[in-house]
Coordinates of C-alpha atoms in Angstrom, one line a residue:
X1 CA 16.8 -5.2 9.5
X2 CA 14.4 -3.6 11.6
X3 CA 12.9 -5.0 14.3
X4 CA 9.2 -4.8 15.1
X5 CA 7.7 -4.0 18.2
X6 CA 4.1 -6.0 19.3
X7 CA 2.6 -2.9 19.3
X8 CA 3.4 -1.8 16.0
X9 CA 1.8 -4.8 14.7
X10 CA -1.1 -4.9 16.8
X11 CA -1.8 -1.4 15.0
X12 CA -1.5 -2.8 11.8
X13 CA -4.0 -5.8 12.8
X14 CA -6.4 -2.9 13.9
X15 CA -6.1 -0.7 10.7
X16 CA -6.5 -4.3 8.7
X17 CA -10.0 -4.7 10.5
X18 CA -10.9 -1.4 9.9
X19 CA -10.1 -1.5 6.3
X20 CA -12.5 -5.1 6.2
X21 CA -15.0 -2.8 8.1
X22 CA -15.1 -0.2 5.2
X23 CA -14.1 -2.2 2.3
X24 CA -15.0 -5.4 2.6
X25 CA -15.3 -6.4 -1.6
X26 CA -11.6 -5.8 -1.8
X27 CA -10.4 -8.6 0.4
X28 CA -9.8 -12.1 -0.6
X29 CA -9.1 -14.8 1.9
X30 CA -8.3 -12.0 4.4
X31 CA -5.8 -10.6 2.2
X32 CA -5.9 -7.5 0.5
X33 CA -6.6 -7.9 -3.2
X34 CA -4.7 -4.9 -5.1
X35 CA -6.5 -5.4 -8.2
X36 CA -9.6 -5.0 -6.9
X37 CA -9.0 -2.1 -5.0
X38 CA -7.7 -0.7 -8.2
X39 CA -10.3 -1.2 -10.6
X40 CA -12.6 -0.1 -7.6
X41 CA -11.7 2.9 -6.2
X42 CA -8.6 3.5 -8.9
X43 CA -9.8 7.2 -9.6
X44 CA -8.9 8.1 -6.3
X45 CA -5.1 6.5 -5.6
X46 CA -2.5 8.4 -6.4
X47 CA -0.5 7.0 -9.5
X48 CA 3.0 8.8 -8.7
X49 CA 5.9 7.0 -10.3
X50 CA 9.0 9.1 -8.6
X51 CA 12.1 7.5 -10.6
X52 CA 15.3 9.1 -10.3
X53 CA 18.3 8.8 -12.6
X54 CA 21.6 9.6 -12.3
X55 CA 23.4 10.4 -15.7
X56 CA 27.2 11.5 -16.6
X57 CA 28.2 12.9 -19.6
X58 CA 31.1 12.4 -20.9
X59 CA 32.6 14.7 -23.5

């Protein structure tokens, strides 16, 4: 497991605030709501699914 440093988190507090700064409608009791963001501003995310498969075949 890796461990976290306080000042990793503190950046993730700060981007957090930033993101409540700029997108305030997709947060729901200070959490970020996924949904939302999705049916908001789903045009722009990137929808890669990478999924890789191993296969053997036998003769």
């Amino acid at each position: 497991m890796q461990k976290m440093d306080g000042r990793k988190l503190n950046e993730i507090d700060k981007n957090i605030e930033k993101m409540k700064e700029i997108f305030p409608e997709v947060f729901t009791e200070s959490k970020i709501d996924v949904e939302k963001l999705k049916l908001l501003y789903g045009e722009h995310l990137i929808k890669e699914n990478k999924e890789y498969e191993f296969s053997c075949h036998r003769k």
